[in-house]
């Protein structure tokens, strides 16, 4: 089967929050484990032992980046499964202690849908409101905790508008009250520190395809002693927390991608902030536009911008035709046309909600790419407004 080819090789990819391409070093690290070394780590023969040793090394590498211990790392099939395991797994393990969970209105659907399942089972869930930049106020968070609260889950950085939450402070408030704390750090990897000791979290989710690793590999950090019941049972792999033969090549790729992302993080953040700020300056000059989340700490690669009187879909199609791949926020909510729950939660005026696009930067983009989009957007927005004035 031939792969589908892109229309041209000089496209500009501005959708790194949806996914990132595999980097060549990661492909090279994974390749032997697809071909020659593709054995089962649970087998006792030399082939199996080699695969086990490789998975063990990968676990050590991931633990090193997180300042955690290797036995605190659980590999899953992705960020969604890691979020589900954290929330549903803790809920199952501690349901006799209390049945209340605190979260926020701007979480990813992998968290919100897991919370919905718990609601259906009689749990109570409080979603703490956020401010106009998407930030959770620690005092509101504190007020939401109850004697029967067992878990709080708040994302480290938002996938639509990039807002960075005060996780260390929130986790410390949760712990004062004996409440376990999970964070979805899927969007933060490669851009923010993932040191779990400084963040103070009990559980943390990562997904390799957001940091130039393979799709279908997630990581759940589980602090030693945290009560957690498995969702997938069987052969008892991953210390019984996630059964199923390990995705050896994927795990090797995830570890290598995370190692490289951490090694390059400081330089990457400087470079990507600089590009984002240049693009932001060009975009902010467009009349009746608004940069979302700009008044709070934000991921360096995120630019969420709303144009009043423009339909985001129409703008995205025009950008696509011009060779620019961008998105309307959450590619993860497959094909959704519902107004974004995040934009609603930050109280964005309806005139802006429908005209919001997300430009998420990453490797492979340079000053020229950013200049091109910075020139294109005013033109396209002007044309769309002229064609269908509101
Ligand atoms: N959490 C956040 C914040 C995300 O952006 C995503 C994106 O897909 C996920 C979870 C789900 O991760 P995965 O695609 O690996 O299932």
Short mmCIF file of C-alpha atoms and ligand atoms in Angstrom, two decimals:
data_model
loop_
_atom_site.label_atom_id
_atom_site.label_comp_id
_atom_site.label_asym_id
_atom_site.label_seq_id
_atom_site.Cartn_x
_atom_site.Cartn_y
_atom_site.Cartn_z
CA UNK A 1 0.00 0.00 0.00
CA UNK A 2 1.41 3.36 -1.00
CA UNK A 3 1.21 6.17 1.56
CA UNK A 4 -1.03 9.10 0.66
CA UNK A 5 1.17 11.96 -0.38
CA UNK A 6 0.78 15.56 0.67
CA UNK A 7 -0.10 18.02 -2.11
CA UNK A 8 3.30 19.69 -1.94
CA UNK A 9 6.47 19.41 0.05
CA UNK A 10 6.64 23.07 1.09
CA UNK A 11 3.67 23.14 3.42
CA UNK A 12 3.88 24.94 6.74
CA UNK A 13 2.71 22.84 9.67
CA UNK A 14 1.29 24.96 12.51
CA UNK A 15 -0.56 22.20 14.35
CA UNK A 16 2.00 20.75 16.75
CA UNK A 17 -0.51 20.72 19.60
CA UNK A 18 -2.50 18.11 17.63
CA UNK A 19 0.53 15.99 16.94
CA UNK A 20 4.21 16.25 16.08
CA UNK A 21 6.07 14.29 13.42
CA UNK A 22 8.51 11.60 14.57
CA UNK A 23 12.01 12.96 14.66
CA UNK A 24 14.66 10.99 12.73
CA UNK A 25 16.67 10.11 15.84
CA UNK A 26 13.55 8.51 17.29
CA UNK A 27 12.84 6.55 14.12
CA UNK A 28 16.44 5.29 14.24
CA UNK A 29 16.12 4.25 17.90
CA UNK A 30 12.85 2.40 17.25
CA UNK A 31 13.72 0.66 14.00
CA UNK A 32 15.65 -2.33 15.43
CA UNK A 33 12.78 -3.09 17.80
CA UNK A 34 10.30 -3.37 14.96
CA UNK A 35 12.52 -5.67 12.95
CA UNK A 36 15.31 -7.77 14.40
CA UNK A 37 14.65 -7.21 18.10
CA UNK A 38 10.87 -7.38 18.10
CA UNK A 39 10.49 -9.93 20.88
CA UNK A 40 8.24 -10.27 23.90
CA UNK A 41 9.79 -8.82 27.10
CA UNK A 42 7.97 -11.45 29.18
CA UNK A 43 9.75 -14.33 27.42
CA UNK A 44 12.54 -15.94 29.41
CA UNK A 45 14.85 -16.68 26.45
CA UNK A 46 17.69 -14.41 25.37
CA UNK A 47 15.49 -12.65 22.79
CA UNK A 48 12.88 -11.84 25.44
CA UNK A 49 15.50 -10.76 27.94
CA UNK A 50 16.98 -8.33 25.41
CA UNK A 51 13.55 -6.77 24.87
CA UNK A 52 13.02 -6.57 28.65
CA UNK A 53 16.40 -4.88 29.11
CA UNK A 54 15.49 -2.30 26.46
CA UNK A 55 12.14 -1.53 28.11
CA UNK A 56 13.88 -1.27 31.50
CA UNK A 57 16.40 1.20 30.07
CA UNK A 58 13.59 3.26 28.53
CA UNK A 59 11.81 3.34 31.89
CA UNK A 60 15.00 4.60 33.55
CA UNK A 61 15.38 7.34 30.97
CA UNK A 62 11.78 8.52 31.46
CA UNK A 63 12.14 8.37 35.24
CA UNK A 64 15.32 10.45 34.97
CA UNK A 65 13.54 13.25 33.08
CA UNK A 66 10.70 13.23 35.62
CA UNK A 67 13.00 13.04 38.69
CA UNK A 68 11.07 9.91 39.56
CA UNK A 69 11.91 6.28 40.19
CA UNK A 70 11.66 3.73 37.35
CA UNK A 71 9.02 1.73 39.23
CA UNK A 72 6.81 4.83 39.26
CA UNK A 73 6.52 4.83 35.43
CA UNK A 74 3.65 2.99 33.68
CA UNK A 75 3.59 2.80 29.88
CA UNK A 76 0.14 2.94 28.29
CA UNK A 77 -1.38 3.17 24.80
CA UNK A 78 -1.46 6.98 24.89
CA UNK A 79 -2.42 10.08 26.80
CA UNK A 80 -6.09 9.16 26.78
CA UNK A 81 -5.46 5.82 28.44
CA UNK A 82 -3.08 7.37 30.97
CA UNK A 83 -5.70 10.00 31.92
CA UNK A 84 -8.39 7.31 32.16
CA UNK A 85 -6.16 5.07 34.27
CA UNK A 86 -5.24 7.90 36.64
CA UNK A 87 -8.82 9.00 37.24
CA UNK A 88 -10.82 5.79 36.99
CA UNK A 89 -8.01 3.74 38.55
CA UNK A 90 -7.71 5.98 41.63
CA UNK A 91 -11.49 6.18 41.91
CA UNK A 92 -11.76 2.41 41.89
CA UNK A 93 -8.99 2.03 44.46
CA UNK A 94 -10.29 4.57 47.00
CA UNK A 95 -14.07 4.57 46.48
CA UNK A 96 -14.66 3.57 50.09
CA UNK A 97 -12.96 6.74 51.35
CA UNK A 98 -15.17 9.23 49.54
CA UNK A 99 -16.76 9.85 46.16
CA UNK A 100 -15.98 13.41 45.21
CA UNK A 101 -13.48 14.66 42.61
CA UNK A 102 -12.37 18.20 41.82
CA UNK A 103 -11.29 19.25 38.33
CA UNK A 104 -11.67 22.22 35.98
CA UNK A 105 -13.94 23.24 33.15
CA UNK A 106 -11.07 23.36 30.62
CA UNK A 107 -9.68 19.81 30.82
CA UNK A 108 -9.16 17.61 27.78
CA UNK A 109 -12.01 15.26 26.88
CA UNK A 110 -9.87 12.29 28.02
CA UNK A 111 -10.32 13.69 31.55
CA UNK A 112 -13.84 15.10 31.22
CA UNK A 113 -15.28 11.90 29.74
CA UNK A 114 -13.70 9.81 32.50
CA UNK A 115 -15.31 12.16 35.04
CA UNK A 116 -18.66 11.74 33.24
CA UNK A 117 -18.38 7.98 33.68
CA UNK A 118 -17.82 8.44 37.39
CA UNK A 119 -20.81 10.78 37.62
CA UNK A 120 -22.92 8.04 36.03
CA UNK A 121 -21.70 5.74 38.82
CA UNK A 122 -22.87 8.13 41.52
CA UNK A 123 -19.71 10.18 42.06
CA UNK A 124 -19.87 13.93 42.49
CA UNK A 125 -17.58 16.10 40.41
CA UNK A 126 -16.88 19.80 40.95
CA UNK A 127 -15.40 21.68 37.99
CA UNK A 128 -13.63 24.78 39.25
CA UNK A 129 -14.14 27.82 37.04
CA UNK A 130 -11.20 29.56 35.37
CA UNK A 131 -10.56 33.26 34.76
CA UNK A 132 -10.55 35.00 31.38
CA UNK A 133 -7.08 33.66 30.65
CA UNK A 134 -7.98 30.12 31.63
CA UNK A 135 -6.16 30.18 34.97
CA UNK A 136 -7.49 28.27 37.99
CA UNK A 137 -7.59 30.43 41.12
CA UNK A 138 -6.01 28.45 44.00
CA UNK A 139 -8.54 29.87 46.48
CA UNK A 140 -11.48 28.70 44.37
CA UNK A 141 -9.78 25.34 44.09
CA UNK A 142 -9.37 25.18 47.87
CA UNK A 143 -13.03 26.08 48.37
CA UNK A 144 -14.09 23.22 46.07
CA UNK A 145 -12.40 20.56 48.23
CA UNK A 146 -14.67 18.69 50.63
CA UNK A 147 -14.06 16.17 53.39
CA UNK A 148 -15.11 13.40 50.96
CA UNK A 149 -12.86 14.60 48.09
CA UNK A 150 -10.38 11.88 47.14
CA UNK A 151 -8.80 13.17 43.94
CA UNK A 152 -8.15 16.43 42.09
CA UNK A 153 -7.13 16.55 38.44
CA UNK A 154 -5.94 19.77 36.78
CA UNK A 155 -3.98 20.01 33.54
CA UNK A 156 -0.47 21.48 33.56
CA UNK A 157 -1.07 23.35 30.29
CA UNK A 158 -4.20 23.73 28.21
CA UNK A 159 -4.27 22.26 24.71
CA UNK A 160 -6.37 25.00 23.13
CA UNK A 161 -5.11 28.27 24.58
CA UNK A 162 -1.84 27.13 26.18
CA UNK A 163 -2.54 28.49 29.68
CA UNK A 164 -0.14 27.10 32.31
CA UNK A 165 -1.80 26.26 35.62
CA UNK A 166 -0.21 26.80 39.07
CA UNK A 167 0.12 23.04 39.60
CA UNK A 168 2.65 23.09 42.46
CA UNK A 169 0.38 25.38 44.47
CA UNK A 170 -2.78 23.41 43.68
CA UNK A 171 -1.12 20.07 44.50
CA UNK A 172 0.09 21.43 47.81
CA UNK A 173 -3.42 22.65 48.72
CA UNK A 174 -4.83 19.23 47.77
CA UNK A 175 -2.24 17.47 49.94
CA UNK A 176 -3.00 19.68 52.95
CA UNK A 177 -6.46 18.13 52.76
CA UNK A 178 -5.27 14.58 52.10
CA UNK A 179 -6.46 14.69 48.48
CA UNK A 180 -4.50 12.93 45.70
CA UNK A 181 -3.46 15.11 42.76
CA UNK A 182 -3.20 14.20 39.05
CA UNK A 183 -2.04 16.47 36.25
CA UNK A 184 -2.40 16.02 32.50
CA UNK A 185 0.97 17.30 31.27
CA UNK A 186 0.48 16.12 27.68
CA UNK A 187 0.92 19.57 26.14
CA UNK A 188 3.72 20.64 28.46
CA UNK A 189 6.36 18.06 27.59
CA UNK A 190 9.39 19.58 25.91
CA UNK A 191 8.33 23.09 26.96
CA UNK A 192 8.00 23.02 30.76
CA UNK A 193 9.83 21.14 33.50
CA UNK A 194 8.26 17.77 34.21
CA UNK A 195 10.06 17.25 37.53
CA UNK A 196 7.37 15.59 39.60
CA UNK A 197 9.05 16.39 42.92
CA UNK A 198 8.87 20.14 42.22
CA UNK A 199 5.34 19.88 40.81
CA UNK A 200 4.34 17.84 43.86
CA UNK A 201 1.90 15.65 41.93
CA UNK A 202 0.93 12.05 42.68
CA UNK A 203 0.07 11.16 39.09
CA UNK A 204 1.04 12.74 35.77
CA UNK A 205 0.09 11.95 32.16
CA UNK A 206 2.32 12.29 29.08
CA UNK A 207 1.80 11.32 25.45
CA UNK A 208 4.79 10.63 23.18
CA UNK A 209 3.28 11.95 19.95
CA UNK A 210 3.23 15.47 21.37
CA UNK A 211 7.01 15.57 21.74
CA UNK A 212 8.15 14.10 18.41
CA UNK A 213 7.72 10.52 19.57
CA UNK A 214 5.40 7.81 18.26
CA UNK A 215 1.61 7.85 18.44
CA UNK A 216 -0.02 5.22 20.62
CA UNK A 217 2.41 5.51 23.56
CA UNK A 218 1.52 7.22 26.81
CA UNK A 219 3.24 7.49 30.14
CA UNK A 220 1.59 7.64 33.54
CA UNK A 221 3.75 8.63 36.46
CA UNK A 222 2.37 7.09 39.67
CA UNK A 223 4.08 8.17 42.89
CA UNK A 224 5.07 5.16 45.01
CA UNK A 225 2.25 4.21 47.40
CA UNK A 226 -0.53 5.91 45.40
CA UNK A 227 -3.62 3.69 45.43
CA UNK A 228 -4.43 2.70 41.84
CA UNK A 229 -6.48 -0.16 40.39
CA UNK A 230 -5.84 -1.31 36.80
CA UNK A 231 -8.39 -0.80 34.04
CA UNK A 232 -6.83 -3.38 31.71
CA UNK A 233 -6.18 -6.76 33.28
CA UNK A 234 -4.52 -9.89 31.97
CA UNK A 235 -0.85 -10.90 32.02
CA UNK A 236 0.09 -8.46 34.77
CA UNK A 237 2.61 -6.35 32.81
CA UNK A 238 3.56 -2.87 34.09
CA UNK A 239 3.46 -4.11 37.69
CA UNK A 240 -0.09 -5.25 37.20
CA UNK A 241 -1.28 -1.71 36.39
CA UNK A 242 -1.56 -2.17 32.63
CA UNK A 243 -1.63 -5.68 31.24
CA UNK A 244 -0.77 -6.48 27.63
CA UNK A 245 2.47 -7.24 25.81
CA UNK A 246 4.53 -4.07 25.84
CA UNK A 247 4.79 -1.90 22.71
CA UNK A 248 8.57 -2.29 22.83
CA UNK A 249 9.49 -0.11 19.83
CA UNK A 250 6.99 2.54 20.91
CA UNK A 251 8.34 2.62 24.45
CA UNK A 252 11.92 2.94 23.19
CA UNK A 253 10.79 5.77 20.89
CA UNK A 254 8.89 7.57 23.65
CA UNK A 255 11.91 7.47 25.96
CA UNK A 256 14.31 8.69 23.29
CA UNK A 257 11.94 11.49 22.27
CA UNK A 258 11.50 12.59 25.88
CA UNK A 259 15.24 12.48 26.54
CA UNK A 260 15.93 14.67 23.50
CA UNK A 261 13.05 17.04 24.29
CA UNK A 262 14.40 17.59 27.79
CA UNK A 263 18.00 17.95 26.63
CA UNK A 264 17.00 20.64 24.10
CA UNK A 265 14.23 22.26 26.14
CA UNK A 266 15.95 25.50 27.18
CA UNK A 267 17.10 26.37 23.65
CA UNK A 268 13.81 25.22 22.13
CA UNK A 269 11.77 27.43 24.44
CA UNK A 270 13.84 30.52 23.60
CA UNK A 271 13.60 29.85 19.87
CA UNK A 272 9.91 28.98 19.78
CA UNK A 273 8.90 31.88 22.04
CA UNK A 274 10.69 34.24 19.72
CA UNK A 275 8.88 32.87 16.64
CA UNK A 276 5.51 32.82 18.40
CA UNK A 277 5.92 36.41 19.59
CA UNK A 278 6.72 37.60 16.07
CA UNK A 279 3.65 35.85 14.72
CA UNK A 280 1.57 37.20 17.57
CA UNK A 281 2.66 40.76 16.83
CA UNK A 282 1.56 40.38 13.20
CA UNK A 283 -1.76 38.81 14.13
CA UNK A 284 -2.57 41.24 16.95
CA UNK A 285 -2.37 44.10 14.45
CA UNK A 286 -5.46 42.74 12.64
CA UNK A 287 -8.52 44.77 13.71
CA UNK A 288 -11.12 43.07 15.92
CA UNK A 289 -8.81 40.26 16.93
CA UNK A 290 -8.05 38.84 20.34
CA UNK A 291 -5.18 36.69 21.56
CA UNK A 292 -6.52 34.12 24.01
CA UNK A 293 -4.67 33.42 27.24
CA UNK A 294 -2.20 36.23 26.59
CA UNK A 295 -2.61 37.71 30.05
CA UNK A 296 -1.27 34.65 31.86
CA UNK A 297 1.72 32.30 31.64
CA UNK A 298 1.29 30.40 28.37
CA UNK A 299 3.01 27.59 26.48
CA UNK A 300 5.71 29.12 24.29
CA UNK A 301 4.44 27.40 21.12
CA UNK A 302 0.76 28.33 21.44
CA UNK A 303 -1.06 31.13 19.67
CA UNK A 304 -4.85 31.03 19.97
CA UNK A 305 -6.39 33.95 18.14
CA UNK A 306 -10.01 34.96 17.62
CA UNK A 307 -11.27 37.18 14.81
CA UNK A 308 -14.72 38.71 15.20
CA UNK A 309 -16.90 38.31 12.12
CA UNK A 310 -14.92 35.39 10.69
CA UNK A 311 -15.84 31.72 10.52
CA UNK A 312 -12.89 29.70 11.75
CA UNK A 313 -13.63 26.80 9.39
CA UNK A 314 -13.60 29.05 6.35
CA UNK A 315 -10.32 30.61 7.47
CA UNK A 316 -8.74 27.21 8.10
CA UNK A 317 -9.74 26.02 4.63
CA UNK A 318 -8.22 29.13 3.07
CA UNK A 319 -5.03 28.62 5.07
CA UNK A 320 -4.93 24.97 4.05
CA UNK A 321 -5.26 25.92 0.37
CA UNK A 322 -2.35 28.32 0.86
CA UNK A 323 -0.25 25.48 2.28
CA UNK A 324 -0.68 26.23 5.98
CA UNK A 325 -1.96 23.55 8.38
CA UNK A 326 -3.63 25.00 11.48
CA UNK A 327 -6.61 24.03 13.60
CA UNK A 328 -9.62 25.35 15.42
CA UNK A 329 -8.42 24.12 18.78
CA UNK A 330 -8.90 20.51 19.55
CA UNK A 331 -8.18 17.95 16.85
CA UNK A 332 -8.48 15.43 19.64
CA UNK A 333 -12.28 15.86 19.74
CA UNK A 334 -12.53 14.07 16.41
CA UNK A 335 -14.32 16.27 13.88
CA UNK A 336 -16.23 18.19 16.52
CA UNK A 337 -18.09 21.31 15.41
CA UNK A 338 -19.40 22.15 18.90
CA UNK A 339 -18.25 25.50 20.28
CA UNK A 340 -15.14 24.88 22.32
CA UNK A 341 -15.79 24.28 26.03
CA UNK A 342 -12.50 26.02 26.78
CA UNK A 343 -13.44 29.23 24.96
CA UNK A 344 -16.81 29.17 26.69
CA UNK A 345 -15.15 28.64 30.07
CA UNK A 346 -12.93 31.71 29.64
CA UNK A 347 -16.02 33.76 28.83
CA UNK A 348 -14.99 34.64 25.29
CA UNK A 349 -17.71 36.72 23.62
CA UNK A 350 -19.79 34.72 21.10
CA UNK A 351 -18.65 37.00 18.23
CA UNK A 352 -15.09 35.77 18.81
CA UNK A 353 -15.74 32.11 19.69
CA UNK A 354 -16.67 31.08 16.14
CA UNK A 355 -13.67 32.87 14.70
CA UNK A 356 -10.96 31.22 16.78
CA UNK A 357 -8.00 29.35 15.35
CA UNK A 358 -5.00 27.77 17.04
CA UNK A 359 -1.54 28.12 15.56
CA UNK A 360 0.83 25.80 17.41
CA UNK A 361 4.47 26.07 16.49
CA UNK A 362 7.22 23.50 16.52
CA UNK A 363 10.40 22.24 14.91
CA UNK A 364 10.76 22.86 11.21
CA UNK A 365 9.30 26.35 11.33
CA UNK A 366 11.52 29.39 11.04
CA UNK A 367 11.34 33.16 10.75
CA UNK A 368 10.32 32.88 7.08
CA UNK A 369 7.42 30.51 7.89
CA UNK A 370 6.17 32.86 10.56
CA UNK A 371 6.52 35.88 8.27
CA UNK A 372 4.51 34.09 5.58
CA UNK A 373 1.61 33.33 7.93
CA UNK A 374 1.85 36.79 9.48
CA UNK A 375 1.34 38.28 5.99
CA UNK A 376 -1.29 35.79 4.90
CA UNK A 377 -3.63 36.12 7.86
CA UNK A 378 -4.51 39.82 7.50
CA UNK A 379 -5.25 39.21 3.80
CA UNK A 380 -7.45 36.17 4.39
CA UNK A 381 -9.29 37.67 7.35
CA UNK A 382 -9.94 40.83 5.31
CA UNK A 383 -11.24 38.82 2.34
CA UNK A 384 -13.54 36.68 4.48
CA UNK A 385 -14.93 39.70 6.30
CA UNK A 386 -15.55 41.48 2.98
CA UNK A 387 -17.24 38.38 1.50
CA UNK A 388 -19.61 37.85 4.41
CA UNK A 389 -19.86 40.99 6.52
CA UNK A 390 -21.60 40.43 9.83
N1 LIG B 1 -4.59 15.40 27.08
C1 LIG B 1 -4.31 16.50 26.35
C2 LIG B 1 -4.14 17.81 27.04
C3 LIG B 1 -4.17 16.42 24.96
O1 LIG B 1 -3.90 17.52 24.26
C4 LIG B 1 -4.33 15.16 24.34
C5 LIG B 1 -4.23 15.13 22.88
O2 LIG B 1 -4.49 14.29 22.14
C6 LIG B 1 -4.62 14.03 25.15
C7 LIG B 1 -4.74 14.20 26.51
C8 LIG B 1 -4.81 12.67 24.58
O3 LIG B 1 -3.58 12.05 24.26
P1 LIG B 1 -3.54 10.89 23.16
O4 LIG B 1 -3.77 11.54 21.84
O5 LIG B 1 -2.15 10.33 23.28
O6 LIG B 1 -4.55 9.89 23.52
#
